[in-house]
Every structure is written in C-alpha cells, then in structure tokens.
PDB file of C-alpha atoms in Angstrom:
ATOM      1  CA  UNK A 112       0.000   0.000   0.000  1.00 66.00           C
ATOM      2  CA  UNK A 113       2.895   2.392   0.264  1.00 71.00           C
ATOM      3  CA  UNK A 114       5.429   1.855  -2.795  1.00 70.00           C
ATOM      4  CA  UNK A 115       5.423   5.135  -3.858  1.00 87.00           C
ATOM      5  CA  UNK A 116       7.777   6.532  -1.104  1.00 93.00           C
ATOM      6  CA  UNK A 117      10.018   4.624   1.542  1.00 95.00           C
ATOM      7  CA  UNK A 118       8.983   3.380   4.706  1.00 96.00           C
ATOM      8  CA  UNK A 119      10.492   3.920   8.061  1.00 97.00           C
ATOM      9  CA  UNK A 120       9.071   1.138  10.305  1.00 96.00           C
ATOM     10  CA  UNK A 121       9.407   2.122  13.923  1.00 97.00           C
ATOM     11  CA  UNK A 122       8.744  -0.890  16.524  1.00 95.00           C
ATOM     12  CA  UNK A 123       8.459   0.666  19.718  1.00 95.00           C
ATOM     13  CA  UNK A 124       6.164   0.190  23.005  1.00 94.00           C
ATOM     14  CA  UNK A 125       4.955   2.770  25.503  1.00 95.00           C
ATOM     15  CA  UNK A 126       6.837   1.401  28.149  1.00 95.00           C
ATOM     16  CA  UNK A 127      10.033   1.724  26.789  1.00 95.00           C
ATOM     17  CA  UNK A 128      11.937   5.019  27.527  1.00 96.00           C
ATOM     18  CA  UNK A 129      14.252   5.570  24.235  1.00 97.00           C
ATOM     19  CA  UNK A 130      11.160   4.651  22.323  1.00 96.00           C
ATOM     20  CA  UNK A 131       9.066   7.446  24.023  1.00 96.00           C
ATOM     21  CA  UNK A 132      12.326   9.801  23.766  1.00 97.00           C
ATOM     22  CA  UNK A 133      13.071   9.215  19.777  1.00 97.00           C
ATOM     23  CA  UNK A 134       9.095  10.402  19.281  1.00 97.00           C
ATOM     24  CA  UNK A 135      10.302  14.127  18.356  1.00 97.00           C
ATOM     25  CA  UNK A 136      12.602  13.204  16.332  1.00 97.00           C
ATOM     26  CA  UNK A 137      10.525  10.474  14.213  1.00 97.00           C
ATOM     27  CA  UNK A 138       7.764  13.762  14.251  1.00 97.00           C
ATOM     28  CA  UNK A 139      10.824  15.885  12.931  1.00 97.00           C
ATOM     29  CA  UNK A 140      11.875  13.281  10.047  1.00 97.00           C
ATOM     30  CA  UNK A 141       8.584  12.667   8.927  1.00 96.00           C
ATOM     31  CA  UNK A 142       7.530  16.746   8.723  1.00 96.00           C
ATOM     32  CA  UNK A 143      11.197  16.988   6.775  1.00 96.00           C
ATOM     33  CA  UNK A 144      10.480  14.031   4.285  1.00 95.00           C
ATOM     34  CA  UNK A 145       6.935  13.900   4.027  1.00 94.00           C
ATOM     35  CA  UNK A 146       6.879  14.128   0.105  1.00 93.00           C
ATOM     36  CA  UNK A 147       9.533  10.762  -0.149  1.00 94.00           C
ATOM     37  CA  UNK A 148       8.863   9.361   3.365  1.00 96.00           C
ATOM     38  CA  UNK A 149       6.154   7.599   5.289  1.00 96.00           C
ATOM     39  CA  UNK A 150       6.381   6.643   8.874  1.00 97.00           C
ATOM     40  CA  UNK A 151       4.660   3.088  10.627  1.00 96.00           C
ATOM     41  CA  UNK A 152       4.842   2.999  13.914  1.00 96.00           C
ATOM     42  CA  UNK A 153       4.343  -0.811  15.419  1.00 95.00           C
ATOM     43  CA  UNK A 154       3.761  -1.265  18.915  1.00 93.00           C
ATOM     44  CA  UNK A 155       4.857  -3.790  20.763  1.00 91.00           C
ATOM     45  CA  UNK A 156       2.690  -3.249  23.952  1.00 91.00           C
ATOM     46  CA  UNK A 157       1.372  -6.535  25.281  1.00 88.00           C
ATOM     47  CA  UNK A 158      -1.967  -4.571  26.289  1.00 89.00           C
ATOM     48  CA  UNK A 159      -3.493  -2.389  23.109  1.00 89.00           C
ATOM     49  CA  UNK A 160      -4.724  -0.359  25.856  1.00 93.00           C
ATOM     50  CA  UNK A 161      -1.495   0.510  26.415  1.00 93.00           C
ATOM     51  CA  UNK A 162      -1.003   1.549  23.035  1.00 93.00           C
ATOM     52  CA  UNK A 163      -3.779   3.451  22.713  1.00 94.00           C
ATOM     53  CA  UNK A 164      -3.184   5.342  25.794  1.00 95.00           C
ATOM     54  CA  UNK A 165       0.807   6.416  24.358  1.00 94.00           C
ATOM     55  CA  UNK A 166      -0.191   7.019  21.076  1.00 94.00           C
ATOM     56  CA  UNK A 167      -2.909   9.433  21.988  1.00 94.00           C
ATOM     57  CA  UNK A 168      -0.441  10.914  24.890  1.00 95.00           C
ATOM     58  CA  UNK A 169       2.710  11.601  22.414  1.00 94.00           C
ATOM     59  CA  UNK A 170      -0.030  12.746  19.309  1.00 95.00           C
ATOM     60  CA  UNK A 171       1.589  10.369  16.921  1.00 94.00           C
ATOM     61  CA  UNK A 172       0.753  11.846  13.379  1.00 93.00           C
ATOM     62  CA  UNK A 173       2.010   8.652  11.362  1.00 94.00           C
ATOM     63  CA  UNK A 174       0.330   4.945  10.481  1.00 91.00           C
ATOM     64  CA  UNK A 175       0.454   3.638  14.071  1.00 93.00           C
ATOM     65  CA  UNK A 176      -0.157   0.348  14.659  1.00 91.00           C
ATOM     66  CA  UNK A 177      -0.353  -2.642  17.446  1.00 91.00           C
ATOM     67  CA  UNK A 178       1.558  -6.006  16.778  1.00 86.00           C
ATOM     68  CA  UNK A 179      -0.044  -8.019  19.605  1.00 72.00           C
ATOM     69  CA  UNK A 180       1.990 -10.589  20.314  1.00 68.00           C
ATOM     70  CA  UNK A 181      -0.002 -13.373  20.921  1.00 62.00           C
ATOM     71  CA  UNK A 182      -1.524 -13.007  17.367  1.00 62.00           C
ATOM     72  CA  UNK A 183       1.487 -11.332  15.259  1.00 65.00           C
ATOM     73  CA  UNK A 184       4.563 -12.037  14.609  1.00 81.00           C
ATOM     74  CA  UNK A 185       5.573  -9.168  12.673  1.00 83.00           C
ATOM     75  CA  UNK A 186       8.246  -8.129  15.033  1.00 81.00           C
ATOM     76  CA  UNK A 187       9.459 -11.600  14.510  1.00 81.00           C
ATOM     77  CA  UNK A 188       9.837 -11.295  10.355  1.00 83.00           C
ATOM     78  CA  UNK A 189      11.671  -8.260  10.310  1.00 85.00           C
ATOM     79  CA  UNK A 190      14.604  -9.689  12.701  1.00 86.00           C
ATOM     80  CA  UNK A 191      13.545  -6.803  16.096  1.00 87.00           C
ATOM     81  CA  UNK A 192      15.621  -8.534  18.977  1.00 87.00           C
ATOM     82  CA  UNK A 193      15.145  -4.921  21.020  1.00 90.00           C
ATOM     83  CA  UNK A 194      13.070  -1.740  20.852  1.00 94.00           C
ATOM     84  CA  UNK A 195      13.314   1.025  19.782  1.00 96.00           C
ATOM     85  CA  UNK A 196      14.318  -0.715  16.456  1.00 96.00           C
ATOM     86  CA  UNK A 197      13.664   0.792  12.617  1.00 97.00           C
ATOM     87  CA  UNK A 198      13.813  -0.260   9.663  1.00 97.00           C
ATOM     88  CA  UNK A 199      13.959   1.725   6.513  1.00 97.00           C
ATOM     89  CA  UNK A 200      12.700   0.278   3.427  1.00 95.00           C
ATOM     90  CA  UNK A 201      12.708   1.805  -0.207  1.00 93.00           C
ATOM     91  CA  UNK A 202      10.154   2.275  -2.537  1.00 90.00           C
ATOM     92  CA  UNK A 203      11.136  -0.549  -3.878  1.00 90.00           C
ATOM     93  CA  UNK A 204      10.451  -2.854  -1.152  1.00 90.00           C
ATOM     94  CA  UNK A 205      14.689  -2.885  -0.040  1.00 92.00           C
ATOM     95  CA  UNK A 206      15.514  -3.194   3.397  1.00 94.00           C
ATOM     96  CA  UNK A 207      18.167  -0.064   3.174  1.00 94.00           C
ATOM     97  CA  UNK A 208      19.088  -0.170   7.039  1.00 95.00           C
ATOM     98  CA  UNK A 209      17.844  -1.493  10.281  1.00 95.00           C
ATOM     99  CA  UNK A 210      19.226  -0.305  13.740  1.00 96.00           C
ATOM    100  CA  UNK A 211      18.468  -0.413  17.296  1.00 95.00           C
ATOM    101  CA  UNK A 212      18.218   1.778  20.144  1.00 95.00           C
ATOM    102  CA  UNK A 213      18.225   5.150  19.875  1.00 96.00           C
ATOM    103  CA  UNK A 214      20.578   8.642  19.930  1.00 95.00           C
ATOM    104  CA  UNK A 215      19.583  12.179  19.513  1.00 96.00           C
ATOM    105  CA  UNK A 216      20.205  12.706  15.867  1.00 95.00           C
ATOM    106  CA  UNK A 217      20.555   9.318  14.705  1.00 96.00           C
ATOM    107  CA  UNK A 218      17.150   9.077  13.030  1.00 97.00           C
ATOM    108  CA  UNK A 219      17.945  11.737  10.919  1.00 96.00           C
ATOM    109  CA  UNK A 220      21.489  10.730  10.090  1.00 96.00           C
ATOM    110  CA  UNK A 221      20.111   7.553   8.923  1.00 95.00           C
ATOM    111  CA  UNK A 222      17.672   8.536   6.672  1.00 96.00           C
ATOM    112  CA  UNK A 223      19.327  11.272   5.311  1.00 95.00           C
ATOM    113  CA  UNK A 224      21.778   9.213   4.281  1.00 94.00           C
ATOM    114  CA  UNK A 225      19.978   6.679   2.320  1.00 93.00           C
ATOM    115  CA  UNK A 226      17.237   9.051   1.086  1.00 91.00           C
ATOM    116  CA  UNK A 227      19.098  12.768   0.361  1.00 87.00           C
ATOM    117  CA  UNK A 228      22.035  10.619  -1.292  1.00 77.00           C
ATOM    118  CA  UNK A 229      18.592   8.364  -3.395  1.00 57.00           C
ATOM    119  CA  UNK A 230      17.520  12.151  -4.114  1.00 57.00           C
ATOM    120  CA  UNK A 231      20.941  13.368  -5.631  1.00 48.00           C
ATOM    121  CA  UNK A 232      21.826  10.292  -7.501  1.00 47.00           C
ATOM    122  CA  UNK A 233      24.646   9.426  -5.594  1.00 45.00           C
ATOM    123  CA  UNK A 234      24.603   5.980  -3.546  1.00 45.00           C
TER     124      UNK A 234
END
C-alpha cells in the first residue's frame, strides 16, 4: 500500500523510555520528508490499551499500529531482537538499514543518508 515513497518502520512500546524519547525526532523526520517518506509505527505493547493510551499521549501523526503478540509475529519477520528498532525500506520494497536503540540525531542521520544521497543520484 505504500510503494510510492520509503517506509520507516518504527517498533516501539509505551513502556520503553528511548522509544518514548526518539518520538520528536521520528515527528521531525517525517515533517522533513513527508513528500519521499512515510512513517509506521508498530507497537509492541502486550496490552493495546497501552497503546492506545501512548499514542494518543505523544499525538503520533504517522500509520500507528499494534503487533499483539499473541496473534502477530511481525516483530518476529523483520529480525527486532530490542526496541526502539527501525527499519527503513525503499520504494522498492529494499531493506536499506535497520538499527536499534536510539541517539539524539541518529534518526535523521540515517535517513538522510539513504534518502538525500537516493535524491541526488549518488549511492
């Protein structure tokens, strides 16, 4: 449903402190590449309520969704050992980078780097 610009997945749960912290910056990245980017957010919360309550909290603007564990294994395709964990996949359906954790500015170092360098021509 979204081929015409890349994805960042974002697994996350509202429990999880660097997941809650890298929220401005995912809101920042997603504002700055709007027209080539879309954000997913996929929570990991073992209670949707809990989900609901964060995502409503933290006004999360992008696709937001719940991976319930006991009837998903989403998490489990794409490889997330930890959280926070993204994943950013071209328009193409490529899996440019994946990384865990999370440090002020890193979210925007990493897409920036796959999609201003896909926007210039230059790998």
């Amino acid at each position: 449903d979204y081929t015409d610009k890349a994805i960042l997945l974002d697994f996350w749960a509202s429990w999880c402190g660097p997941c809650v912290a890298s929220i401005p910056e995912l809101k920042e990245v997603a504002g700055k590449y709007a027209d080539r980017l879309t954000v997913i957010g996929i929570s990991t919360d073992a209670k949707s309520e809990d989900w609901v309550e964060a995502s409503g909290k933290h006004a999360i603007p992008w696709v937001n969704l719940h991976a319930d564990p006991d009837r998903t294994n989403v998490a489990q395709r794409y490889g997330v050992r930890g959280i926070p964990h993204q994943i950013l996949i071209s328009s193409d359906g490529i899996i440019l980078d994946s990384w865990i954790g999370y440090r002020k500015g890193h979210i925007q170092e990493q897409v920036a780097k796959h999609l201003d360098a896909d926007k210039s021509g230059t790998p």
